[in-house]
């Protein structure tokens, strides 16, 4: 029977490495190639920036859904992969959760929200993990403090309304004029909303002329749009300030 896993990693990088999101994408791609299951999109979850927290550049964790009939093999592969590919000087943590429809995950989501506002400790993460026997939380080098972000990222992903989805969405040939329905179909998006999170109807015309990014809202892959001179445009992705 196929299981839905959430896999989250944190603090696998340094200033010269490929980045935690790419590490997770590479891990999931290799597991797919081995026939272990199918991966969904990777989401980035922003955590607290604070002088008492060690981080590389932005203190974010990366999470992905993975559907498999071989959860034990996925767990074993992920641990080995992380130990092999985490960057020198990093403090990697790994969290894997089999998601069950009848389980209450509010405590995990609350932990994720706390990690966006408070300085937490490894002991806080391990104490909470004990409440979920099916959850695996492990450290794979350095101080292992990445377990805090890995667990927090799982909780934030479970909230259904946190995080940017990794990868830019690019207009074909520099500019596209299409309806919301066509945009969603062409670019693998579930919905287009205004900045106030009001849905745009499927026949609303869009001019798509700048790269954009999707976010996770209500468990749906979502693009936000803005109106300029009476014309709707997907909100451009301008990158994060450093």
Coordinates of C-alpha atoms in Angstrom, one line a residue:
X1 CA 0.0 0.0 0.0
X2 CA 1.4 3.4 -1.0
X3 CA 2.2 5.9 1.8
X4 CA 2.4 9.6 1.6
X5 CA 5.6 10.8 3.3
X6 CA 6.8 14.3 4.0
X7 CA 10.5 14.6 3.9
X8 CA 12.2 17.8 5.3
X9 CA 15.9 18.7 5.6
X10 CA 17.6 21.7 7.1
X11 CA 21.2 23.1 7.3
X12 CA 22.9 20.9 4.7
X13 CA 24.8 23.8 3.0
X14 CA 27.6 26.3 3.2
X15 CA 28.2 29.5 1.3
X16 CA 29.8 27.6 -1.6
X17 CA 27.5 24.6 -1.9
X18 CA 24.4 23.9 -4.0
X19 CA 21.9 24.7 -1.3
X20 CA 19.5 22.7 0.8
X21 CA 16.7 22.8 -1.7
X22 CA 18.9 21.3 -4.4
X23 CA 20.1 18.6 -2.1
X24 CA 16.5 17.6 -1.4
X25 CA 15.6 17.7 -5.1
X26 CA 18.7 15.5 -5.9
X27 CA 17.8 13.1 -3.2
X28 CA 14.2 12.6 -4.3
X29 CA 15.3 12.3 -8.0
X30 CA 17.7 9.5 -7.2
X31 CA 15.0 7.7 -5.1
X32 CA 12.6 8.0 -8.1
X33 CA 15.3 6.7 -10.4
X34 CA 15.7 3.7 -8.1
X35 CA 11.9 3.0 -8.3
X36 CA 11.3 3.9 -4.6
X37 CA 8.4 6.2 -5.4
X38 CA 7.3 9.5 -6.8
X39 CA 8.2 13.0 -5.5
X40 CA 6.2 16.2 -5.5
X41 CA 7.3 19.8 -5.4
X42 CA 9.8 21.2 -2.9
X43 CA 8.6 24.0 -0.6
X44 CA 10.8 26.5 1.2
X45 CA 9.8 27.4 4.8
X46 CA 11.3 30.6 6.3
X47 CA 12.4 30.3 10.0
X48 CA 13.5 32.9 12.5
X49 CA 16.6 35.0 11.7
X50 CA 18.3 35.6 15.0
X51 CA 21.9 36.1 16.2
X52 CA 21.6 33.0 18.5
X53 CA 20.7 30.8 15.5
X54 CA 23.4 29.5 13.2
X55 CA 22.4 29.5 9.5
X56 CA 24.1 29.9 6.2
X57 CA 22.1 32.7 4.5
X58 CA 18.3 32.7 5.1
X59 CA 17.5 30.0 7.7
X60 CA 15.0 28.1 5.8
X61 CA 14.1 24.4 5.6
X62 CA 13.0 22.5 2.6
X63 CA 10.2 20.0 2.4
X64 CA 8.9 17.6 -0.2
X65 CA 6.1 15.0 -0.5
X66 CA 7.1 11.5 -1.5
X67 CA 4.7 8.7 -2.3
X68 CA 6.1 5.2 -1.8
X69 CA 5.3 1.6 -1.0
X70 CA 8.8 1.3 0.6
X71 CA 8.9 3.8 3.4
X72 CA 11.7 1.9 5.2
X73 CA 13.9 2.0 2.1
X74 CA 13.2 5.7 1.6
X75 CA 14.3 6.4 5.2
X76 CA 17.5 4.4 4.9
X77 CA 18.4 6.0 1.5
X78 CA 17.7 9.5 2.8
X79 CA 19.9 9.1 5.8
X80 CA 22.8 7.8 3.7
X81 CA 22.3 10.4 1.0
X82 CA 22.4 13.2 3.5
X83 CA 25.5 12.0 5.2
X84 CA 27.2 11.7 1.9
X85 CA 26.0 15.0 0.3
X86 CA 25.7 17.5 3.1
X87 CA 28.2 20.3 2.8
X88 CA 31.3 20.6 4.9
X89 CA 30.6 22.6 8.1
X90 CA 26.9 22.1 8.0
X91 CA 24.7 20.7 10.8
X92 CA 22.1 18.6 8.8
X93 CA 18.9 17.4 10.2
X94 CA 16.3 15.1 8.6
X95 CA 12.7 14.5 9.4
X96 CA 10.4 12.0 7.7
X97 CA 6.7 11.7 8.5
X98 CA 4.2 9.2 7.1
X99 CA 1.0 11.4 6.9
X100 CA -2.2 9.7 8.1
X101 CA -5.7 11.1 7.5
X102 CA -6.8 10.3 11.0
X103 CA -3.8 11.9 12.8
X104 CA -3.9 15.3 14.5
X105 CA -0.8 17.3 13.5
X106 CA -1.6 20.6 15.2
X107 CA 1.3 20.2 17.6
X108 CA 3.7 19.9 14.7
X109 CA 2.3 23.0 13.0
X110 CA 2.4 24.9 16.3
X111 CA 6.1 24.0 16.6
X112 CA 6.7 25.3 13.0
X113 CA 5.1 28.6 13.9
X114 CA 7.2 28.8 17.0
X115 CA 10.3 28.3 15.0
X116 CA 9.4 31.4 13.0
X117 CA 9.2 33.5 16.1
X118 CA 11.3 31.9 18.8
X119 CA 14.8 30.5 19.4
X120 CA 14.3 26.8 19.9
X121 CA 16.6 24.0 21.0
X122 CA 17.2 20.5 19.8
X123 CA 15.6 19.2 23.0
X124 CA 12.4 21.0 22.1
X125 CA 12.3 19.2 18.8
X126 CA 13.1 15.7 20.2
X127 CA 10.6 16.1 23.0
X128 CA 7.8 16.9 20.5
X129 CA 8.9 14.1 18.2
X130 CA 8.2 11.5 20.9
X131 CA 4.5 12.3 20.5
X132 CA 4.6 10.9 17.0
X133 CA 6.0 7.3 17.0
X134 CA 5.8 7.0 13.3
X135 CA 8.0 10.2 12.8
X136 CA 11.7 9.9 12.2
X137 CA 14.0 12.7 13.3
X138 CA 17.7 12.4 13.0
X139 CA 20.9 14.5 12.8
X140 CA 23.7 13.7 10.3
X141 CA 26.8 15.7 11.2
X142 CA 28.0 18.8 13.0
X143 CA 25.9 20.0 15.9
X144 CA 22.8 18.4 14.4
X145 CA 20.9 21.5 15.0
X146 CA 19.2 21.1 11.7
X147 CA 16.7 18.8 13.3
X148 CA 14.9 21.9 14.7
X149 CA 14.3 23.3 11.2
X150 CA 13.6 19.9 9.7
X151 CA 10.8 19.2 12.2
X152 CA 9.5 22.8 11.9
X153 CA 9.4 22.5 8.1
X154 CA 7.2 19.4 8.4
X155 CA 4.8 21.3 10.7
X156 CA 4.7 24.3 8.3
X157 CA 4.1 22.1 5.3
X158 CA 1.3 20.4 7.1
X159 CA -0.4 23.8 7.7
X160 CA -1.0 23.9 4.0
X161 CA -0.5 27.6 3.8
X162 CA 3.2 28.3 4.3
X163 CA 6.2 28.5 2.0
X164 CA 7.3 29.2 -1.5
X165 CA 7.6 26.4 -4.0
X166 CA 11.1 25.9 -5.4
X167 CA 11.7 26.9 -9.0
X168 CA 10.7 29.9 -11.1
X169 CA 7.7 29.8 -13.5
X170 CA 8.9 31.4 -16.7
X171 CA 6.8 32.9 -19.6
X172 CA 7.3 31.2 -23.0
X173 CA 9.0 33.4 -25.5
X174 CA 9.2 36.2 -23.0
X175 CA 5.5 37.0 -22.8
X176 CA 2.2 35.1 -22.8
X177 CA -1.3 36.4 -23.1
X178 CA -3.7 33.7 -21.8
X179 CA -6.6 33.1 -19.4
X180 CA -6.2 32.0 -15.8
X181 CA -7.4 28.5 -16.8
X182 CA -4.8 28.3 -19.6
X183 CA -2.1 29.6 -17.2
X184 CA -2.9 27.0 -14.6
X185 CA -3.0 24.2 -17.2
X186 CA 0.3 25.3 -18.9
X187 CA 2.3 25.9 -15.8
X188 CA 1.0 23.2 -13.3
X189 CA -0.7 25.7 -11.0
X190 CA -3.9 25.0 -9.0
X191 CA -5.2 28.6 -8.6
X192 CA -4.4 32.3 -9.2
X193 CA -5.4 34.7 -6.4
X194 CA -5.2 38.4 -5.9
X195 CA -3.0 39.9 -3.2
X196 CA -6.1 39.7 -0.9
X197 CA -6.4 36.0 -1.7
X198 CA -9.5 36.4 -3.7
X199 CA -9.7 33.9 -6.6
X200 CA -9.6 35.1 -10.3
X201 CA -12.1 33.4 -12.5
X202 CA -10.8 30.9 -15.1
X203 CA -11.7 33.3 -18.0
X204 CA -9.8 36.3 -16.5
X205 CA -7.1 37.4 -19.0
X206 CA -3.5 37.5 -17.8
X207 CA -0.4 39.0 -19.3
X208 CA 2.5 36.9 -18.2
X209 CA 5.8 38.7 -19.0
X210 CA 8.0 38.3 -15.9
X211 CA 9.2 35.2 -14.0
X212 CA 7.0 34.4 -11.0
X213 CA 6.9 31.9 -8.2
X214 CA 4.2 29.8 -6.7
X215 CA 3.3 29.6 -3.0
X216 CA 1.4 27.0 -1.0
X217 CA -2.0 28.3 0.1
X218 CA -4.9 26.0 1.3
X219 CA -2.7 23.0 0.2
X220 CA -2.8 24.3 -3.4
X221 CA 0.0 25.4 -5.7
X222 CA -0.9 29.1 -6.0
X223 CA 0.3 32.1 -8.0
X224 CA -0.6 35.6 -6.9
X225 CA -1.6 38.3 -9.4
X226 CA -1.6 42.1 -9.4
X227 CA -3.5 44.5 -11.6
X228 CA -1.5 47.1 -13.5
X229 CA -3.4 49.7 -15.6
X230 CA -6.4 47.4 -15.7
X231 CA -4.4 44.3 -16.7
X232 CA -3.8 41.3 -14.5
X233 CA -0.1 40.1 -14.3
X234 CA 1.3 37.2 -12.1
X235 CA 3.4 38.9 -9.4
X236 CA 7.0 39.0 -10.5
X237 CA 9.6 37.1 -8.5
X238 CA 12.3 39.6 -7.6
X239 CA 14.4 37.4 -5.4
X240 CA 15.2 37.7 -1.7
X241 CA 17.2 40.5 -0.2
X242 CA 20.4 39.5 1.4

